[in-house]
Amino acid sequence: MSGLRIQFSVAIIAVLMAALVFLSFQTARRAETILQPQIEKKADVVARSTVALVERALELGIPLDRLEGAAAHFESILAGNPDLSFIELRDASGRVLYGAHSKAGGEKPGDRANELAMPLGKVGSAPVVVAVGMDPAYARQVVSTLWLDLLIIMFVTALVALELIYVGFGAGLYGAIEGVESRLRTIRKGDLRLHPPVEADSEFGRFARALDERLARLHAAYEGLRKQVGERSDAVSQRALDMLRERFGLGEGVVATPVQVIAMRAPLFVFMLAEELTRPFLPVYIRSLATPIPGLSQSFVISLPMIAFLTVVALAQPFLGSVTERMGRRSSLMSGAVLGLVGYVASAFVGDLVELTVARMVSAVGFALVFASAQGHVIDSTDIRHRSSGMAMFIGAILVAGLCGPPIGGILADRIGIPGTFIVAGLLSACSFVLAYLCMPTHTARRAHGPAIRWRDFGPILSSPPLAALFFLCAMPAKIILVAFCFFLVPLQMEAMGATQSMTGRMLMIYPIAMVLLVPFFAALADRRNKRAHFVAVGGLLAGLSAFAVLVDAGSFLPIVLMLLGLGIGQAMSIAPLSGLVGELGRALSPSVNENSVYGIFRLVERTGNALGPLVAGTLLGVYGFSTTVAIIGGLTAVCAVLFLAVIGLLRPAKFQLHATGS
Amino acid sequence: MRRRTFLGAAAVGIAGAVVPALGAEPASGKPFRIYRVTYRGRTEVEDGFDDYLAANGVPVEFIERDANRGAVPMADFVAEIRELKPDLVYTWGTPVTLGIAGRYDAKDKQDFITDIPIVFALVASPVAAGLVADREHPDRNLTGAVHVVPTETQLRAMQSYRPIGRLGVLYTASEQNSVSIIEELRRLQGTMGFGLVERQFRVDAEGRPSPDGIEELVGEIAAEGANWLYLLPDTFLGTQYDRVTPAALAVKLPTFGAAELAIRQGGALVALISRYYSVGQLAASKAVKILRNEVPVGQIPIETLKRFSLIINMPVAKQLELYPPIDMLNYAEVLTG
């Protein structure tokens, strides 16, 4: 990253955060001033209705000491009003005749400041007082929850701003400025390598091109010299030229990601954000629409629209690589965005499960199209040297969206409702359409690459014991456990525990945070140690075993936090080594098998795992309930990881022997 | 909040009241003609029926007839209906409805009206009476409103007043309706967790139920540990409230009525009932559907109300020193006289 961009990013984020912090303080203070009078008003209403009820009972001739169910009645009022701490009926001497107190502690009776006392007013009534206690902790709690939401909004705003800076720097004037900056920086270091061309039409663009022209002439002159020296076969001059090449990088190009790769990042990010918004509430929403289907458990029915979505994605992906290539990546991404728009908006208005399933399948086709188009764009605009940095940009957009989407979706669902949030998701898809229209090139050079999967490669790949073990004991369980926990079980369980959508959204941040922070670390560590198989197995074991946290105490949030943290750390450990191992084991197969095919089948196995996730979770949840289902899925994942290690361990000696004879 | 669930359901039965009046005029431009047969003169059911039609802007003209508690032969009404050809026939209670509509499986349908739509009110059990085979799908020229509160709903109301330990029942063995309620109670005691103490009225030489030994039977029920006496909708029991409830009061046994009469005149402690006025509205909502040709009569389900009225008899509560939970005062009608 260039110095200019870092400075620019820091400045923008600083200004943005300062503004948000100011606004947040204002909002929080305002919330406090609004809340207190509201609580007092409610206490007044409760006191009045209680007084009226007691007066009616006495009027009807019920003796004061025989007010049946008074305490239970007060308790039911407290249960519906978390901002009240107690209700008491006291006689003239202050003795409590009937009373109920909220479990959460709160203010004890006797705290006059937070108590509202109202005497029975009617003539002839006994001298009795109804006292209602207000809980000051409630307002504090509301404000602190608000702060949590505001902090998440700040965090997400910062990430989105960085995304926008990223996009802005990729093209146009900033791209040109960056181009000039990177040229000057390398030239200053005596590095005269060629840079990828800058196409922008500004003074900076022209300056960059002028620099390139001079460098190109230098490179041409060098080539000319090399040619002459080569003809003369003068060893001394040859060595001198080699030294020049080494010192100044003449005849070489800078390995930098071509700028046009960035074009897909904004539309991809925005579209993925739309899908991620639905994470915290999707299963809950499905349940609200579901009608019982005879013979199927309710949780299985809930899983059906999710299975439909992920199955469409899994089945469509292998074909879409070539489809989007024929359509053009830009048009296909725009088509995907339109389908997303239609699917999300329809999801907001559906009346039953079948309609929702259809809407989700439309979104799924859109999702698969956008995904494949963006990926195809990366492939089109990079050659093999730049492919991995281009892919990192692609994966980065998806990860950041996965991090921002759930908490924002949860906050939106709490404030504007689930259908409203679907509409927002639809609008984001529309934005993705516009961004694709503006940013992506109409035409990209096509690079020759074979079909992603050659069907005849299925046999040798799946019959290779180490690859089959890797696919079915690691890759597939990893996706099943991820989708089952994060997309299905946790949102439902959080709802059952009375959590708001915002809380669910925050909970769902744990996994992507662990991934973003730890994947690079573990990837480097696994490569350095050259123990990829061990990382894969230990990661799977950790992800699986951490599920058992929920058996300790299923009633609180902490076990779910631990479970998701374990899942995140475990998968952060295994995800990069897993992918690397696919290539490693694939290359060890017969040379007739295409490496593209190995990766293609690997992705297909992963996506099948995705689609199986809700199926497995829904089926088990209907029979066993949350804790046991989580434990079963986690336990099986851990068992698979151990089996994988055993299989690899048994096969390793044979492989080494093979290498030994080969060398 | 649990104790309110038996009252809390949405008032689907009379939701038609908010439907705006549209195109209710009969094709001829004249008001619809409804032939109405009551059993014991005009009741609040007819008030609810008429008000509902008026509120929905349905113009009607009534041909009012009364069976005078069965003194008038039903065949007379059938003959007159055939002659007048009204748009709709309204019947009150099981005897009138059976007399005009006949059993659905009657071999000879000559004596009954089978071509003009009939809407009934105040039929306790249309399936047991043989009016239809299925309440959801009457599948004939008949539909209507049932007034009986479901037994389980009654028990829940009872339980929220005072938990049921053992439930006492006194019924007539020869009344099919009572026997089926007893069977339902036997099923419910497992799921709801209460015991059952059953006694039957004695019978005379001709096999008819007799009031002999009512006090003795109630005493036996109390002695077997019953803490509630359920006055189920038994026809003979309905004529003996003046002996059953004092006997229960004498042994401090609270009584729960399933009919309005049981508490208004019979001296029960509590009752959960359908208001006659609301039953009339529910029946009228079905009449409107028929007159507007929205749904064929055979496809309109026979329904009961979703909201019921809880009535508490405070003088009895004072005598028993068994006061209602105070939040019940928020929704119950309390009798003080």
mmCIF file of C-alpha atoms in Angstrom, chain A residues 53-54 56-57 60-63 66-70 73-74 76, chain B residues 1 3 314 318 321-327 329-330 332 334 336:
data_model
loop_
_atom_site.group_PDB
_atom_site.id
_atom_site.type_symbol
_atom_site.label_atom_id
_atom_site.label_comp_id
_atom_site.label_asym_id
_atom_site.label_seq_id
_atom_site.Cartn_x
_atom_site.Cartn_y
_atom_site.Cartn_z
ATOM 1 C CA LEU A 53 -58.020 -2.742 40.650
ATOM 2 C CA VAL A 54 -57.531 -2.874 44.421
ATOM 3 C CA ARG A 56 -62.624 -2.416 42.784
ATOM 4 C CA ALA A 57 -61.823 -5.527 44.799
ATOM 5 C CA LEU A 60 -66.910 -5.691 45.784
ATOM 6 C CA GLY A 61 -66.459 -6.664 49.408
ATOM 7 C CA ILE A 62 -63.263 -8.647 49.137
ATOM 8 C CA PRO A 63 -61.388 -8.179 52.447
ATOM 9 C CA ARG A 66 -57.925 -11.787 51.061
ATOM 10 C CA LEU A 67 -56.713 -10.230 47.799
ATOM 11 C CA GLU A 68 -56.006 -13.537 46.088
ATOM 12 C CA GLY A 69 -53.287 -13.618 43.472
ATOM 13 C CA ALA A 70 -52.169 -10.029 44.179
ATOM 14 C CA HIS A 73 -50.563 -10.208 39.401
ATOM 15 C CA PHE A 74 -47.798 -7.775 40.366
ATOM 16 C CA SER A 76 -46.836 -10.552 35.793
ATOM 17 C CA MET B 1 -50.667 -13.886 31.528
ATOM 18 C CA ARG B 3 -54.675 -17.392 32.837
ATOM 19 C CA MET B 314 -69.747 -12.323 44.576
ATOM 20 C CA LYS B 318 -68.386 -14.360 50.230
ATOM 21 C CA GLU B 321 -64.905 -17.233 51.484
ATOM 22 C CA LEU B 322 -63.405 -18.134 48.159
ATOM 23 C CA TYR B 323 -62.463 -14.860 46.478
ATOM 24 C CA PRO B 324 -61.364 -14.546 42.851
ATOM 25 C CA PRO B 325 -57.752 -13.706 41.960
ATOM 26 C CA ILE B 326 -57.787 -9.936 41.694
ATOM 27 C CA ASP B 327 -56.651 -9.706 38.074
ATOM 28 C CA LEU B 329 -61.698 -8.510 38.154
ATOM 29 C CA ASN B 330 -60.129 -6.823 35.123
ATOM 30 C CA ALA B 332 -64.930 -10.712 34.557
ATOM 31 C CA VAL B 334 -69.166 -9.571 38.745
ATOM 32 C CA THR B 336 -73.197 -8.396 43.383
#
